[in-house]
Amino acid sequence: MEEIQGRVRIKDIAEQAGVSVGTVDRVLHGRPNVSEKSRKKVEEVLKQIDYKPNMYASALASNKRYRFLCLLPQHKPGEYWSEVEQGMMKAQSVYNDFNIKIEIFYYDPFDLTTFTSSSQEMMKNSPDGIIINPCSKEVTSLFTEELQEKEIPFIFIDSTIPELHPLAFCAQHPTQSGYFAARILHMADPTSEIGIFRQAVAGLIGSNQQRDREAGFIRYLHKHYPKTIIHKLELPNKKFGRQFDLMDDFFNSHPNMHVGICFNSKVFGIGEYLEKRGIKQFHLLGYEHLDRNKECLRNGSVEFLIAQHPWKQGFDCTKMLIDYLILKKDIKRENYVPIELLTAENIDFYSRTY
Amino acid sequence: MEEIQGRVRIKDIAEQAGVSVGTVDRVLHGRPNVSEKSRKKVEEVLKQIDYKPNMYASALASNKRYRFLCLLPQHKPGEYWSEVEQGMMKAQSVYNDFNIKIEIFYYDPFDLTTFTSSSQEMMKNSPDGIIINPCSKEVTSLFTEELQEKEIPFIFIDSTIPELHPLAFCAQHPTQSGYFAARILHMADPTSEIGIFRQAVAGLIGSNQQRDREAGFIRYLHKHYPKTIIHKLELPNKKFGRQFDLMDDFFNSHPNMHVGICFNSKVFGIGEYLEKRGIKQFHLLGYEHLDRNKECLRNGSVEFLIAQHPWKQGFDCTKMLIDYLILKKDIKRENYVPIELLTAENIDFYSRTY
DNA sequence: GTGAAAGCGCTAACAG
DNA sequence: CTGTTAGCGCTTTCAC
């Protein structure tokens, strides 16, 4: 064919098929108003030629604005979720030329009526695509069913609920992450008493991820080291003063416990306690690359962190919406971020890449 | 200003400054043939307005083809370097719309005259940008000096030589990677005898990375565990039959050595040996996510791998050339890939992301 | 020096 | 149903 130099354009196809560019465009996009005869001719040419549309030209010509809305747990600056937001904002600026706008809405993970009220607010803004951190299946489905109906694509971030059929999700595999944590902690100190530090409000764990990681962790220990004794401490998500007292009790009652884990990013609370009390030789593992956690890693009060790549999750979810909606690419539906071990030796190379 | 809805275009600037789009374009790109007066007017507007050029429109209009050439060590399919190539090819296809073409040239790391002959070949192909895996400083500089002179940007991949002033580099930090390996191995088994398995040709280590990692590894042990005894085994890069004999001798002579490391991707050679000989309880660490290494990780003959992210390195280097040459973005000059620990528990989530 | 105009590959509106 | 045409934002002639 005519691919002598360079690319095949719509115009080339039109010429080959003996129709106009308009018709080719209609066929390519499955738009109406094409006779069976013309469609056949175009499809014939398409079969023989390797046509790759120039998506940048396409986006330029169609000249649309896209609104992506996002629903996340409320949080303070510097916490896990702000890193997710930064990843999204980075994607917005990198793909600025596609005219995308991202807006973020919040809910209180301990009061799920706010999930619903925020989602209603979002629907008023005529979104083109949505990113959601799911809460419980029941409450989340109220929102996603409406989205399905209106054919607005949605992506889950940080955890997923497959039965709700998101367009895609991006998360860390929670049980596998728990296995990995168990294996590392056991290697650090193969004793048989392990402490689990839980952040909760009235016994309620606020995130699916945390709950599932803990389950994986415990399953791994039961299977490989069934003699392990597990001690749990529930730390109320509030005043730090109280937390210290609780930890004093906890450590005093379990003098043979030299290993501990915290399944979310608030491990610095325990690290800072250890540092203050001058407790050395306690092997502590937590999640996430927050500044306060990094500090603990450096001073040795936290020995390991597992990265959850929140920045990457935010960036990738946004990118997926762009790929799907604007560049019309196939996207990967299951996106698990790496389970990456961070220690003092490699933390400087943990990167927010995209 | 007029940014009421949407973006600022060159046309807007032209109107504001009372000149034509041609003149604005000339000013924006520092092209000649602009009067001092016009330049001033345009720069004035530019200062007050937040103009972000649409690089896709720009690339579309200029309609250029770019040739990126790359010089890598020769290798067999399925080895480390083919993963690098795949990352580059992925970048080529993702950014296909920018009309880029990547071609790869090879050299023999144990015969550096081939580095020079290949580089001369490359110069005949009028490259727009170049990616090089550097060999020795002396030989590499012969090439890079010519590139500097002709103002062809070049990027180093896998390792770097700062004195040669590449546009950028992408690599794993070798000494830090050695520290990390030492810390992990010591944790796996805090005994004091460690074996180092070296791949070499006539005593020569074929890569800068390997040499520097080993140095970091040894330095870490000297500092933190000075009593450690290090045994080294040099494995000729050839027949596997011979290698087994050498390893038999090695293991027999050091019965108290239960930990070992191999600083490159050929660790499967040792893993497969352990598997065949039925040696359990030996803690082996190596580099890279090759299929044969993964198999060793699964069957337990290799306990740890450190990922070098070759695919990402290939992708990122190519992307940097695109960012620099086509999208005119600022690029990061020092790009260290993560030092990521892979075990049976997390290897499935090690991803070739981009 | 400068502006006008054509065109990159594609979309969308509009005649017919 | 179909072809033509006018852009999208930018670059690049080419007259003046």
Short mmCIF file of N, CA, C and O in Angstrom, two decimals, chain A residues 26-88:
data_model
loop_
_atom_site.label_atom_id
_atom_site.label_comp_id
_atom_site.label_asym_id
_atom_site.label_seq_id
_atom_site.Cartn_x
_atom_site.Cartn_y
_atom_site.Cartn_z
N ARG A 26 -16.84 8.42 10.22
CA ARG A 26 -18.08 7.81 10.72
C ARG A 26 -17.90 6.31 10.95
O ARG A 26 -18.34 5.77 11.97
N VAL A 27 -17.27 5.66 10.01
CA VAL A 27 -17.05 4.22 10.17
C VAL A 27 -16.14 3.95 11.37
O VAL A 27 -16.44 3.13 12.22
N LEU A 28 -15.04 4.69 11.41
CA LEU A 28 -14.08 4.47 12.49
C LEU A 28 -14.72 4.59 13.86
O LEU A 28 -14.33 3.90 14.80
N HIS A 29 -15.67 5.48 13.99
CA HIS A 29 -16.27 5.71 15.30
C HIS A 29 -17.65 5.10 15.45
O HIS A 29 -18.37 5.41 16.39
N GLY A 30 -18.02 4.28 14.49
CA GLY A 30 -19.32 3.63 14.59
C GLY A 30 -20.47 4.61 14.67
O GLY A 30 -21.46 4.37 15.35
N ARG A 31 -20.30 5.74 14.01
CA ARG A 31 -21.37 6.73 14.02
C ARG A 31 -22.42 6.35 12.97
O ARG A 31 -22.11 5.64 12.01
N PRO A 32 -23.64 6.85 13.14
CA PRO A 32 -24.71 6.48 12.20
C PRO A 32 -24.55 7.16 10.83
O PRO A 32 -23.60 7.91 10.62
N ASN A 33 -25.47 6.88 9.96
CA ASN A 33 -25.53 7.50 8.64
C ASN A 33 -24.42 7.04 7.69
O ASN A 33 -23.77 7.85 7.05
N VAL A 34 -24.21 5.74 7.67
CA VAL A 34 -23.29 5.20 6.68
C VAL A 34 -24.00 4.03 6.00
O VAL A 34 -24.58 3.18 6.66
N SER A 35 -23.96 3.99 4.71
CA SER A 35 -24.59 2.88 3.99
C SER A 35 -23.76 1.62 4.17
O SER A 35 -22.54 1.69 4.38
N GLU A 36 -24.46 0.52 4.07
CA GLU A 36 -23.77 -0.76 4.23
C GLU A 36 -22.62 -0.86 3.24
O GLU A 36 -21.54 -1.36 3.55
N LYS A 37 -22.86 -0.35 2.06
CA LYS A 37 -21.86 -0.43 0.99
C LYS A 37 -20.58 0.35 1.35
O LYS A 37 -19.47 -0.18 1.26
N SER A 38 -20.76 1.58 1.76
CA SER A 38 -19.59 2.40 2.12
C SER A 38 -18.84 1.78 3.29
O SER A 38 -17.62 1.69 3.30
N ARG A 39 -19.59 1.36 4.29
CA ARG A 39 -18.97 0.74 5.47
C ARG A 39 -18.08 -0.42 5.05
O ARG A 39 -16.94 -0.53 5.48
N LYS A 40 -18.61 -1.28 4.20
CA LYS A 40 -17.85 -2.43 3.70
C LYS A 40 -16.55 -1.98 3.06
O LYS A 40 -15.48 -2.50 3.36
N LYS A 41 -16.66 -0.99 2.17
CA LYS A 41 -15.48 -0.53 1.45
C LYS A 41 -14.39 -0.05 2.41
O LYS A 41 -13.22 -0.38 2.29
N VAL A 42 -14.83 0.74 3.36
CA VAL A 42 -13.87 1.29 4.33
C VAL A 42 -13.26 0.17 5.17
O VAL A 42 -12.04 0.10 5.36
N GLU A 43 -14.12 -0.72 5.63
CA GLU A 43 -13.61 -1.80 6.48
C GLU A 43 -12.61 -2.67 5.73
O GLU A 43 -11.66 -3.18 6.30
N GLU A 44 -12.86 -2.81 4.46
CA GLU A 44 -11.94 -3.59 3.62
C GLU A 44 -10.54 -2.97 3.63
O GLU A 44 -9.54 -3.64 3.86
N VAL A 45 -10.52 -1.67 3.40
CA VAL A 45 -9.23 -0.96 3.39
C VAL A 45 -8.57 -1.05 4.77
O VAL A 45 -7.38 -1.30 4.90
N LEU A 46 -9.38 -0.87 5.80
CA LEU A 46 -8.88 -0.89 7.18
C LEU A 46 -8.19 -2.22 7.48
O LEU A 46 -7.19 -2.28 8.21
N LYS A 47 -8.75 -3.27 6.91
CA LYS A 47 -8.18 -4.59 7.16
C LYS A 47 -6.77 -4.71 6.58
O LYS A 47 -5.92 -5.37 7.13
N GLN A 48 -6.60 -4.07 5.43
CA GLN A 48 -5.32 -4.24 4.72
C GLN A 48 -4.25 -3.25 5.15
O GLN A 48 -3.09 -3.39 4.80
N ILE A 49 -4.67 -2.25 5.86
CA ILE A 49 -3.74 -1.17 6.17
C ILE A 49 -3.60 -1.06 7.69
O ILE A 49 -4.53 -1.37 8.42
N ASP A 50 -2.43 -0.69 8.13
CA ASP A 50 -2.23 -0.57 9.58
C ASP A 50 -2.48 0.86 10.02
O ASP A 50 -1.55 1.65 10.17
N TYR A 51 -3.73 1.18 10.25
CA TYR A 51 -4.05 2.55 10.61
C TYR A 51 -4.00 2.76 12.11
O TYR A 51 -4.65 2.06 12.88
N LYS A 52 -3.20 3.73 12.53
CA LYS A 52 -3.19 4.13 13.94
C LYS A 52 -3.58 5.59 14.02
O LYS A 52 -2.83 6.45 13.60
N PRO A 53 -4.74 5.85 14.58
CA PRO A 53 -5.19 7.24 14.63
C PRO A 53 -4.24 8.10 15.45
O PRO A 53 -3.64 7.64 16.40
N ASN A 54 -4.10 9.33 15.06
CA ASN A 54 -3.32 10.28 15.84
C ASN A 54 -4.24 10.90 16.88
O ASN A 54 -5.01 11.81 16.59
N MET A 55 -4.14 10.39 18.09
CA MET A 55 -5.07 10.79 19.14
C MET A 55 -4.87 12.24 19.56
O MET A 55 -5.79 12.87 20.08
N TYR A 56 -3.69 12.76 19.35
CA TYR A 56 -3.47 14.14 19.73
C TYR A 56 -4.19 15.07 18.77
O TYR A 56 -4.83 16.04 19.18
N ALA A 57 -4.11 14.72 17.50
CA ALA A 57 -4.84 15.51 16.51
C ALA A 57 -6.34 15.41 16.79
O ALA A 57 -7.07 16.39 16.70
N SER A 58 -6.75 14.21 17.15
CA SER A 58 -8.16 13.99 17.43
C SER A 58 -8.63 14.83 18.61
O SER A 58 -9.68 15.50 18.55
N ALA A 59 -7.86 14.79 19.69
CA ALA A 59 -8.24 15.56 20.88
C ALA A 59 -8.24 17.05 20.55
O ALA A 59 -9.10 17.80 21.01
N LEU A 60 -7.29 17.44 19.75
CA LEU A 60 -7.18 18.85 19.38
C LEU A 60 -8.42 19.29 18.61
O LEU A 60 -9.01 20.33 18.90
N ALA A 61 -8.81 18.47 17.67
CA ALA A 61 -9.95 18.82 16.83
C ALA A 61 -11.27 18.81 17.60
O ALA A 61 -12.10 19.69 17.43
N SER A 62 -11.45 17.80 18.44
CA SER A 62 -12.74 17.72 19.11
C SER A 62 -12.87 18.78 20.19
O SER A 62 -13.96 19.24 20.50
N ASN A 63 -11.73 19.19 20.75
CA ASN A 63 -11.71 20.40 21.56
C ASN A 63 -12.74 20.40 22.69
O ASN A 63 -13.45 21.35 22.90
N LYS A 64 -12.79 19.27 23.41
CA LYS A 64 -13.73 19.15 24.53
C LYS A 64 -13.06 19.45 25.86
O LYS A 64 -11.84 19.38 25.98
N ARG A 65 -13.87 19.73 26.84
CA ARG A 65 -13.38 19.81 28.22
C ARG A 65 -13.90 18.60 28.95
O ARG A 65 -15.04 18.18 28.76
N TYR A 66 -13.06 18.02 29.80
CA TYR A 66 -13.49 16.87 30.58
C TYR A 66 -13.46 17.18 32.06
O TYR A 66 -12.49 17.77 32.55
N ARG A 67 -14.49 16.74 32.76
CA ARG A 67 -14.52 16.92 34.21
C ARG A 67 -14.39 15.57 34.88
O ARG A 67 -15.24 14.69 34.69
N PHE A 68 -13.36 15.44 35.66
CA PHE A 68 -13.20 14.22 36.44
C PHE A 68 -13.47 14.55 37.90
O PHE A 68 -12.84 15.46 38.46
N LEU A 69 -14.37 13.81 38.51
CA LEU A 69 -14.64 14.06 39.92
C LEU A 69 -14.17 12.86 40.74
O LEU A 69 -14.15 11.73 40.27
N CYS A 70 -13.82 13.16 41.97
CA CYS A 70 -13.18 12.15 42.78
C CYS A 70 -13.74 12.20 44.21
O CYS A 70 -13.96 13.29 44.74
N LEU A 71 -14.01 11.05 44.77
CA LEU A 71 -14.55 11.01 46.14
C LEU A 71 -13.62 10.23 47.06
O LEU A 71 -13.41 9.04 46.91
N LEU A 72 -13.05 10.96 48.03
CA LEU A 72 -12.05 10.39 48.93
C LEU A 72 -12.42 10.61 50.40
O LEU A 72 -13.21 11.49 50.70
N PRO A 73 -11.81 9.85 51.28
CA PRO A 73 -12.00 10.12 52.70
C PRO A 73 -11.41 11.49 53.06
O PRO A 73 -10.38 11.88 52.52
N GLN A 74 -12.05 12.17 53.98
CA GLN A 74 -11.47 13.45 54.42
C GLN A 74 -10.19 13.18 55.19
O GLN A 74 -10.01 12.11 55.77
N HIS A 75 -9.31 14.15 55.18
CA HIS A 75 -7.99 13.92 55.79
C HIS A 75 -7.29 15.24 56.00
O HIS A 75 -7.70 16.27 55.47
N LYS A 76 -6.21 15.18 56.75
CA LYS A 76 -5.42 16.39 56.98
C LYS A 76 -4.28 16.46 55.97
O LYS A 76 -3.87 15.45 55.41
N PRO A 77 -3.74 17.67 55.76
CA PRO A 77 -2.59 17.79 54.85
C PRO A 77 -1.44 16.91 55.35
O PRO A 77 -1.25 16.77 56.56
N GLY A 78 -0.68 16.36 54.43
CA GLY A 78 0.47 15.55 54.83
C GLY A 78 0.13 14.10 55.10
O GLY A 78 1.02 13.29 55.30
N GLU A 79 -1.16 13.77 55.12
CA GLU A 79 -1.52 12.37 55.34
C GLU A 79 -1.58 11.61 54.02
O GLU A 79 -1.47 12.20 52.94
N TYR A 80 -1.77 10.33 54.17
CA TYR A 80 -1.84 9.43 53.02
C TYR A 80 -2.61 9.99 51.84
O TYR A 80 -2.12 10.03 50.71
N TRP A 81 -3.82 10.44 52.08
CA TRP A 81 -4.68 10.83 50.97
C TRP A 81 -4.24 12.09 50.26
O TRP A 81 -4.61 12.32 49.10
N SER A 82 -3.47 12.92 50.92
CA SER A 82 -3.04 14.11 50.18
C SER A 82 -2.03 13.73 49.10
O SER A 82 -1.94 14.37 48.07
N GLU A 83 -1.31 12.66 49.36
CA GLU A 83 -0.38 12.16 48.35
C GLU A 83 -1.15 11.65 47.12
O GLU A 83 -0.75 11.87 45.98
N VAL A 84 -2.27 10.99 47.38
CA VAL A 84 -3.14 10.55 46.28
C VAL A 84 -3.58 11.76 45.46
O VAL A 84 -3.52 11.77 44.22
N GLU A 85 -3.99 12.78 46.16
CA GLU A 85 -4.45 13.99 45.46
C GLU A 85 -3.35 14.63 44.64
O GLU A 85 -3.58 15.11 43.53
N GLN A 86 -2.15 14.63 45.19
CA GLN A 86 -1.04 15.21 44.44
C GLN A 86 -0.77 14.46 43.15
O GLN A 86 -0.44 15.05 42.12
N GLY A 87 -0.89 13.14 43.21
CA GLY A 87 -0.73 12.35 41.99
C GLY A 87 -1.77 12.73 40.94
O GLY A 87 -1.47 12.86 39.76
N MET A 88 -2.98 12.96 41.40
CA MET A 88 -4.05 13.36 40.47
C MET A 88 -3.76 14.73 39.88
O MET A 88 -3.95 14.96 38.69
#
